[in-house]
Tab-separated table of C-alpha atoms and ligand atoms in Angstrom:
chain	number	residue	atom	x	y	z
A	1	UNK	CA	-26.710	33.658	31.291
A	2	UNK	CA	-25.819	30.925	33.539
A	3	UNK	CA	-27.370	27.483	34.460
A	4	UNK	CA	-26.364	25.643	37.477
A	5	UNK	CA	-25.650	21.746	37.087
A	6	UNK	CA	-25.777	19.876	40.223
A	7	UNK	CA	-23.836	21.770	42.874
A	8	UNK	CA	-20.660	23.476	41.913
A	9	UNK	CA	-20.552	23.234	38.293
A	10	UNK	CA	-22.209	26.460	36.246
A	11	UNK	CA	-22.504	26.077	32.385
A	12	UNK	CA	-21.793	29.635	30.589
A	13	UNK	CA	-22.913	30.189	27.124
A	14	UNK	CA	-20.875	29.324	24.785
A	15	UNK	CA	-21.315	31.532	21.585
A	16	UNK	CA	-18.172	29.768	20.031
A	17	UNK	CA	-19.501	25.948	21.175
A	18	UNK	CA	-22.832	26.572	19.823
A	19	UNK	CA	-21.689	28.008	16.480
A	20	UNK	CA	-19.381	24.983	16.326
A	21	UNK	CA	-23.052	22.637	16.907
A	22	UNK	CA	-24.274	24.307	14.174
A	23	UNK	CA	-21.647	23.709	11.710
A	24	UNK	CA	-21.659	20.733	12.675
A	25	UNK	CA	-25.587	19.662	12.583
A	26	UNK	CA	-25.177	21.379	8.891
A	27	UNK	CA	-22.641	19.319	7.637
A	28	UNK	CA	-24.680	16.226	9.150
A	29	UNK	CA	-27.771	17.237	7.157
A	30	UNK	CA	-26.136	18.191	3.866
A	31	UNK	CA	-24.188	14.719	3.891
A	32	UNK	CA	-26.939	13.227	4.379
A	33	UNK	CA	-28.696	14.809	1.621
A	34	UNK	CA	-25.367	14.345	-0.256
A	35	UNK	CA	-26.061	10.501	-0.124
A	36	UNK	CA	-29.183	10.647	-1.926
A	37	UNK	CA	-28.384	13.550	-4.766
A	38	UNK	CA	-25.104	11.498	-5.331
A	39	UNK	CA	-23.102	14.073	-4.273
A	40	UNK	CA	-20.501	11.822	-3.538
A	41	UNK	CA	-17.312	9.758	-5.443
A	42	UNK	CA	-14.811	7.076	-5.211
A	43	UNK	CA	-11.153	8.212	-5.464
A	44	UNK	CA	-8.697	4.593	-5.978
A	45	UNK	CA	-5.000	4.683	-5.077
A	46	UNK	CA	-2.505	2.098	-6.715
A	47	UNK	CA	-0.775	-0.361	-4.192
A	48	UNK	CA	1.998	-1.867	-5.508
A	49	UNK	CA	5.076	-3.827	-5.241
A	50	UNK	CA	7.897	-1.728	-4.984
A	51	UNK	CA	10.617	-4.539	-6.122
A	52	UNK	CA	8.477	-4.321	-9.615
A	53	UNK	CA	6.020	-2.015	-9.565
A	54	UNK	CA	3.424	-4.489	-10.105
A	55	UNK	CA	0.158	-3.095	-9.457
A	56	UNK	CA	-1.636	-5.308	-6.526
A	57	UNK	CA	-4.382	-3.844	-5.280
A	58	UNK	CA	-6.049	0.231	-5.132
A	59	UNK	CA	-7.616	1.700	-1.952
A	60	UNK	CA	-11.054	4.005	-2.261
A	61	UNK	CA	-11.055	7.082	-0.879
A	62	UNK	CA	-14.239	8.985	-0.689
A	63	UNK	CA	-14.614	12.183	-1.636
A	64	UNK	CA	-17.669	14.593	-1.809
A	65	UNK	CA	-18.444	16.761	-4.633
A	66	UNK	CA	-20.130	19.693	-2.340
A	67	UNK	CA	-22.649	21.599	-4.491
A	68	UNK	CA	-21.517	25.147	-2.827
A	69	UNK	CA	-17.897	24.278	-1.323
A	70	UNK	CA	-16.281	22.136	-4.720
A	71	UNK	CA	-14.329	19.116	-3.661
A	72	UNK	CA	-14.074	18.140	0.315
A	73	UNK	CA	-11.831	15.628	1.544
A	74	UNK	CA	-12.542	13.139	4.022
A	75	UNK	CA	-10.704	15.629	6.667
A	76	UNK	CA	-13.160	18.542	5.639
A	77	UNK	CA	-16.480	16.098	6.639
A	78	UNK	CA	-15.206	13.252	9.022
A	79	UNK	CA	-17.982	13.837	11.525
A	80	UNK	CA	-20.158	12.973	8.992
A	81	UNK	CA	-17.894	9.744	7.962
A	82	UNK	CA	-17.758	8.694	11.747
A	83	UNK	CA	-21.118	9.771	12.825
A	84	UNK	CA	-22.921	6.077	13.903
A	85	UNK	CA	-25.910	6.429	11.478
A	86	UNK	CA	-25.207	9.098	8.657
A	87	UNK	CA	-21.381	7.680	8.983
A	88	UNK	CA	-23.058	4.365	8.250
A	89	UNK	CA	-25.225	5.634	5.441
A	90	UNK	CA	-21.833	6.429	3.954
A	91	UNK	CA	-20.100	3.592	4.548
A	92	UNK	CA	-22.863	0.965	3.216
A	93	UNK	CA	-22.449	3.531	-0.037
A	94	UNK	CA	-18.630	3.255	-0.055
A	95	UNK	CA	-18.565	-0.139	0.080
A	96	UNK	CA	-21.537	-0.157	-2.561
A	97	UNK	CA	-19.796	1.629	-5.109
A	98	UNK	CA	-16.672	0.163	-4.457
A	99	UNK	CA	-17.722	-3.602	-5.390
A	100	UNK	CA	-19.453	-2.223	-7.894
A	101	UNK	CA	-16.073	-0.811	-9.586
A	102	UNK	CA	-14.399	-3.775	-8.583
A	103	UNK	CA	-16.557	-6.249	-10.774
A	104	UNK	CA	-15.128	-3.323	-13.683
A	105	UNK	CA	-12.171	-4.196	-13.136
A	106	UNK	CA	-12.465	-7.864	-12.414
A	107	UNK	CA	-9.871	-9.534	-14.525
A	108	UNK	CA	-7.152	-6.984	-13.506
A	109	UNK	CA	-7.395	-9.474	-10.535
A	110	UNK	CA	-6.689	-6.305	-8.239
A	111	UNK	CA	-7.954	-6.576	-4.363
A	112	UNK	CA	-10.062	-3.702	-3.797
A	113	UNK	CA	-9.665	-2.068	-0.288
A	114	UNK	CA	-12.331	-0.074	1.503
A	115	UNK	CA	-11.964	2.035	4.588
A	116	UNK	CA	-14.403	0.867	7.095
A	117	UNK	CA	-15.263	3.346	10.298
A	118	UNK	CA	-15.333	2.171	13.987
A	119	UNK	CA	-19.198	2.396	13.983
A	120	UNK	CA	-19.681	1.292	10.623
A	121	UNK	CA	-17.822	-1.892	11.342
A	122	UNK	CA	-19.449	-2.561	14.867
A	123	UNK	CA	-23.380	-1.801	13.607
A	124	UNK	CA	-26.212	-3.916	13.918
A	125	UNK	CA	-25.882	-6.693	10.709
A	126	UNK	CA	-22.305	-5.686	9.766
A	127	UNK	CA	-21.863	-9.328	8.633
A	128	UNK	CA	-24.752	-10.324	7.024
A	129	UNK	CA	-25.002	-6.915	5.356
A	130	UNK	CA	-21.299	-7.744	3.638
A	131	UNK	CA	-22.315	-11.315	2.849
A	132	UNK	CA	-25.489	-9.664	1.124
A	133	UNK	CA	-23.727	-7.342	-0.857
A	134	UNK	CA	-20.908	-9.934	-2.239
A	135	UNK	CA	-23.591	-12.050	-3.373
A	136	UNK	CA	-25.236	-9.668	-5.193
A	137	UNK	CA	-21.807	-8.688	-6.778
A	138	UNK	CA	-22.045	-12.273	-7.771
A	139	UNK	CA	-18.784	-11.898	-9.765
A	140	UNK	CA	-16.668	-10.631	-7.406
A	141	UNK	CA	-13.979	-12.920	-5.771
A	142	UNK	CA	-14.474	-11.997	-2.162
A	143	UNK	CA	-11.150	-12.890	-1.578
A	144	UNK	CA	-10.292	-9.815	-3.234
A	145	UNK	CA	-11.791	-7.471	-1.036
A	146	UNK	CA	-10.153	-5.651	1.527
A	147	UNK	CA	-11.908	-3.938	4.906
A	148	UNK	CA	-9.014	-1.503	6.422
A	149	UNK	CA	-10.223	-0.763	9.853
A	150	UNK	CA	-8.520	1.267	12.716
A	151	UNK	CA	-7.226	0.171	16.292
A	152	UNK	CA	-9.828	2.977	17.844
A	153	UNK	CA	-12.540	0.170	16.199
A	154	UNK	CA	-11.432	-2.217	18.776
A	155	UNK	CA	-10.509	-0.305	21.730
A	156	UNK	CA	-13.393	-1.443	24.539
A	157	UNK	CA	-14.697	-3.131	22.040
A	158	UNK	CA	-12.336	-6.152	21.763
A	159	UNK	CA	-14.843	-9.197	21.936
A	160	UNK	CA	-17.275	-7.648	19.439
A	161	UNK	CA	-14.508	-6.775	16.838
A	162	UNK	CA	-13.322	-9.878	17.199
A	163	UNK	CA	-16.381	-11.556	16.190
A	164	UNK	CA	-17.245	-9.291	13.717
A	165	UNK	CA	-13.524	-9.590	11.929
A	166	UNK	CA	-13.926	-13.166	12.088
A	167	UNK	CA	-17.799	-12.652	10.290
A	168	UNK	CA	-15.725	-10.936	7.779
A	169	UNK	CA	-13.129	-13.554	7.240
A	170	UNK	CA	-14.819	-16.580	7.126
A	171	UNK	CA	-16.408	-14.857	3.896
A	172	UNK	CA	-13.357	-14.905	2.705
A	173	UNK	CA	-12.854	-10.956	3.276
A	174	UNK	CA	-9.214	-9.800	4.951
A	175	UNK	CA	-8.578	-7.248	6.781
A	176	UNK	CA	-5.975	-4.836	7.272
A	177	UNK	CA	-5.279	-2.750	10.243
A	178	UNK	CA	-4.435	1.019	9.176
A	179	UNK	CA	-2.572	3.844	10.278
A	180	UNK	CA	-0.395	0.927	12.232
A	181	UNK	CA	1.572	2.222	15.284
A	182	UNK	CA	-0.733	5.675	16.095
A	183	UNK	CA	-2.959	3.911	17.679
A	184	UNK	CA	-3.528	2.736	21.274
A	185	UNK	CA	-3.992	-1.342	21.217
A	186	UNK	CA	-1.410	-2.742	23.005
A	187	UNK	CA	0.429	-6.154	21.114
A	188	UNK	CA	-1.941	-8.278	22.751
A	189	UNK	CA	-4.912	-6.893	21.210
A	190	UNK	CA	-2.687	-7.974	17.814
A	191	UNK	CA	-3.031	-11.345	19.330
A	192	UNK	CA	-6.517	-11.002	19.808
A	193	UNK	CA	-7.599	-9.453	16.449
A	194	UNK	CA	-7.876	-11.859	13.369
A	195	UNK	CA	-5.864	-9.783	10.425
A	196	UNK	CA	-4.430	-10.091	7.603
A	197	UNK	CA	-2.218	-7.243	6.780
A	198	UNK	CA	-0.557	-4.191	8.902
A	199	UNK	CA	-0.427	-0.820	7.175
A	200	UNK	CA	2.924	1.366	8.660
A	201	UNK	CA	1.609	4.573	8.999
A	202	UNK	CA	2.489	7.519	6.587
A	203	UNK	CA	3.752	9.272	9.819
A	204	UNK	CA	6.812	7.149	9.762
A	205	UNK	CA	7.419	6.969	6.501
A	206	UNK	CA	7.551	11.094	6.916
A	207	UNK	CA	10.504	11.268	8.383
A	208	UNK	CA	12.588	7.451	7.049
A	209	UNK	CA	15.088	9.120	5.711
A	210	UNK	CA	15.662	11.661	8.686
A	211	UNK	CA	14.842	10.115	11.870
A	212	UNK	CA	16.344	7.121	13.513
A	213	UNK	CA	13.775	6.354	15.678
A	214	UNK	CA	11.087	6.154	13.039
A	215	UNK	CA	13.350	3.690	11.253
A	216	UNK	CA	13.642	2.271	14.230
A	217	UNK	CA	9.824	1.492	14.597
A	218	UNK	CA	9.204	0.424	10.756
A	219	UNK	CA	11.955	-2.001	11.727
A	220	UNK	CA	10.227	-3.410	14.575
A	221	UNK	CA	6.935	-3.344	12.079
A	222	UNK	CA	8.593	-5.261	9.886
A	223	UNK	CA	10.136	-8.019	12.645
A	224	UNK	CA	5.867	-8.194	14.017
A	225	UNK	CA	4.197	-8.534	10.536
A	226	UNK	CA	7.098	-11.249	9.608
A	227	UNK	CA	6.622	-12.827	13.248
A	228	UNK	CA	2.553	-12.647	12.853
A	229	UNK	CA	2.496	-14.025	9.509
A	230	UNK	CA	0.679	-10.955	8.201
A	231	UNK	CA	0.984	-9.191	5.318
A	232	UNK	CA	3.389	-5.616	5.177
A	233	UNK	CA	2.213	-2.310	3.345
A	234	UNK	CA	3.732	0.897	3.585
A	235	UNK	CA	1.535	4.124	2.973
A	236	UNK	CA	2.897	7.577	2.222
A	237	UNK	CA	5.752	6.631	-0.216
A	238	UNK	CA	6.486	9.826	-1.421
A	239	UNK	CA	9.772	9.426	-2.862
A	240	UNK	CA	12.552	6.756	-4.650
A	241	UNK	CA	14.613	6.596	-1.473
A	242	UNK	CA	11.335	5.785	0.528
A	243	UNK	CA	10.818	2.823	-2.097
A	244	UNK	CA	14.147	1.757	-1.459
A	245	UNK	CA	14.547	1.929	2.205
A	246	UNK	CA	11.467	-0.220	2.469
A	247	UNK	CA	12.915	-2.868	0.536
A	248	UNK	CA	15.899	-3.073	1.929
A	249	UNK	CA	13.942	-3.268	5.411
A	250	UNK	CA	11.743	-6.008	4.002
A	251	UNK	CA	8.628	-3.996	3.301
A	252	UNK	CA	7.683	-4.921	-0.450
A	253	UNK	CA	4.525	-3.300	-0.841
A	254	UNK	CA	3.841	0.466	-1.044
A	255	UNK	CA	1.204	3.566	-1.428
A	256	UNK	CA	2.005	6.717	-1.654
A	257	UNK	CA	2.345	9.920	-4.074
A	258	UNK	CA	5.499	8.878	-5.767
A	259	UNK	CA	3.501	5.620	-6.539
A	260	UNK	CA	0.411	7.611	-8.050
A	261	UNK	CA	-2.083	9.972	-6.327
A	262	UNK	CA	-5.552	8.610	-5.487
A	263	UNK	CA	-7.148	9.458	-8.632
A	264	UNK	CA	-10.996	8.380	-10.547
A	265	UNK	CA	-12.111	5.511	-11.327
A	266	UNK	CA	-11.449	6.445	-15.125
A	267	UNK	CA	-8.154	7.283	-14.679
A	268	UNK	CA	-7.392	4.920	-12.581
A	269	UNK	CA	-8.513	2.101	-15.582
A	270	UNK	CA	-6.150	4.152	-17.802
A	271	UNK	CA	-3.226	3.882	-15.262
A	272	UNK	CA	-4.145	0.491	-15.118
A	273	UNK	CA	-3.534	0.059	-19.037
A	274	UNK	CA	-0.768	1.572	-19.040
A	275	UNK	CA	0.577	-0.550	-16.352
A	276	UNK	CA	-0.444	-3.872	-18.698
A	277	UNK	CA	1.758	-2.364	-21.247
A	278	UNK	CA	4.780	-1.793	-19.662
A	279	UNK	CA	7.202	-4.329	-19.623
A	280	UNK	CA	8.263	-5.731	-15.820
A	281	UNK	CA	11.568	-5.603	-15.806
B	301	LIG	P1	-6.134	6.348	5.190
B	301	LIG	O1	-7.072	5.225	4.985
B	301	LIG	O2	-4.951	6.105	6.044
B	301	LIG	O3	-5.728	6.809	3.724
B	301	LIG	C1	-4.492	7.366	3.392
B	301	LIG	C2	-4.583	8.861	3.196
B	301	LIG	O4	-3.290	9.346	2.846
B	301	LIG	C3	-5.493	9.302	2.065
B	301	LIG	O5	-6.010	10.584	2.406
B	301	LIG	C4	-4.525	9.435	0.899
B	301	LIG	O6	-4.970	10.318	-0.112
B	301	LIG	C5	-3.327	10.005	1.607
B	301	LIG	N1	-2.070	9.685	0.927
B	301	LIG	C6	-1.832	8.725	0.012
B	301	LIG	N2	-0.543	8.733	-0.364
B	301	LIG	C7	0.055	9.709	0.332
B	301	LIG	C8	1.405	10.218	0.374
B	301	LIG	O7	2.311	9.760	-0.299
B	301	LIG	N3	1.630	11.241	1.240
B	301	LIG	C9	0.654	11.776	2.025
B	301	LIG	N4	0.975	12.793	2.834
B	301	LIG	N5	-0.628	11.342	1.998
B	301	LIG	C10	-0.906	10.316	1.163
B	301	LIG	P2	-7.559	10.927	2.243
B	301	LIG	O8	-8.080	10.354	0.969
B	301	LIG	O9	-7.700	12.392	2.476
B	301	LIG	O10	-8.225	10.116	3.424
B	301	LIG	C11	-7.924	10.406	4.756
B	301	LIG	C12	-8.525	9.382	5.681
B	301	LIG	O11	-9.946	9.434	5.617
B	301	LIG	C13	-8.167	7.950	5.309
B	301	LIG	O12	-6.885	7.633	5.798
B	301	LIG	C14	-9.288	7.187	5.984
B	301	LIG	O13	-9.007	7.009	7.348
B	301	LIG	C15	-10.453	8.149	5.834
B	301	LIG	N6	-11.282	7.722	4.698
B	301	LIG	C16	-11.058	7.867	3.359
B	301	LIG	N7	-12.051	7.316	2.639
B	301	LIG	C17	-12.909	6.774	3.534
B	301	LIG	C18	-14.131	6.017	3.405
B	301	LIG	O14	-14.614	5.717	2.311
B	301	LIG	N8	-14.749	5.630	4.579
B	301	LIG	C19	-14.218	5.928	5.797
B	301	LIG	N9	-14.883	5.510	6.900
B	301	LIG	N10	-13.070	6.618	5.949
B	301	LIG	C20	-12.425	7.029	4.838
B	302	LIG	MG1	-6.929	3.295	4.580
B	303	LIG	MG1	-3.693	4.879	6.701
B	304	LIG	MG1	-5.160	7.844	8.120
């Protein structure tokens, strides 16, 4: 069976295509029925400083407790998480529950940092929406919150980000740009965008140890955060010699497996315990 589309281009059936459409409209309609049965959780990740091990700030990571499939992974649904309105659903959830568990743990004085999609961040009321939502979580500092966004947000999109970033910060929200270096902005979107922090990318982190050139690049990260002003943070610190190498390249602040594992919220309040008890040495 074959259609013709204008004059030289003929569309076949695509048996593998439409079974991938169907997946794919599936997953859309369980997420969104995920939303509203609560189907749904919060994983938080430590971020420290490596120099002490002082506990800063976590990152949420969401995860969905599928009621066929067990636990998925942001990987196993993102074209739900970056689909522009169930994508959003999610995200005014994630950012929901996250303030929520923040004003828990209020006088840990952590930050609390929330992954924000590229249609999440550049819908209709972004700003007003987050201003709403830290008022109502009248306890929370929003100085402690955290929006981690991705250079795809503000690829053709530069003006609006902009604006929207700057929403964000003059609530007194910062921002951090993630996955640093994978993208495609070029430095003079960095110009451009109003941040706070860069996140180095657990890609070069990989291979510190190994590869020149990726030591190479964290050490040109390193030089632009100190030369913005912004804030450093490595993610993927998976070992002692990772922790090390950072510091001695001027990175302070890590994530990463060797740190802790994004765990829940309730063990992540007994890591935090623990941390109050242990001496800083
Ligand atoms: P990300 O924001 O860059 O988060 C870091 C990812 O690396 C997380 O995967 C985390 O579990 C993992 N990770 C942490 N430490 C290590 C390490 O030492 N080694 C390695 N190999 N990996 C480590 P996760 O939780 O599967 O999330 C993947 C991505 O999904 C996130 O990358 C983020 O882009 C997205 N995501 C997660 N939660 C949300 C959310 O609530 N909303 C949105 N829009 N996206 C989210
Ligand atoms: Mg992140
Ligand atoms: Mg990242
Ligand atoms: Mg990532």
């Amino acid at each position: 069976q074959a259609k013709t589309l204008g004059t030289n281009k003929v569309l076949f059936y695509d048996p593998e295509e439409e079974s991938r459409r169907h997946a794919k409209h599936t997953l859309l309609m369980a997420a969104e029925k995920g939303i509203a049965r609560n189907e749904f959780i919060l994983h938080y990740q430590p971020k420290v400083d490596m120099t002490d091990q002082r506990l800063i700030g976590v990152e949420a990571l969401i995860r969905w407790n599928h009621p066929t499939l067990g636990l998925l992974y942001p990987a196993d649904f993102s074209d739900a998480l970056e689909h522009p309105c169930i994508g959003i659903l999610m995200g005014e959830w994630v950012l929901c529950e996250a303030l929520k568990q923040h004003e828990i743990w209020q006088n840990t004085q952590l930050a609390m940092s929330v992954n924000i999609s590229p249609a999440h961040l550049l819908s209709e009321g972004f700003v007003e929406n987050l201003n709403d939502l830290l008022l109502s979580t009248h306890s929370m500092g929003s100085k402690t919150l955290e929006l981690e966004i991705l250079e795809s947000t503000t690829i053709g999109n530069i003006d609006q980000a902009v604006d929207v970033l700057e929403g964000c910060r003059n609530l007194g929200v910062n921002i951090a740009l993630d996955d640093f270096g994978t993208g495609y902005a070029s430095l003079s979107y960095l110009k451009k965008l109003p941040l706070d922090t860069l996140k180095i990318d657990k890609s070069f982190i990989k291979k510190l140890l190994s590869d020149g050139e990726d030591r190479s690049i964290v050490t040109c990260i390193v030089a632009l955060s100190q030369a913005f002003g912004y804030n450093l943070i490595a993610e993927g610190v998976e070992s002692l010699e990772h922790e090390q190498v950072l510091i001695d390249m001027g990175c302070r602040l890590g994530q990463g497996y060797y740190i802790a594992k994004p765990m829940s919220a309730d063990s992540m309040t007994a890591w935090i315990q623990n941390m109050v008890k242990k001496p800083i040495h």
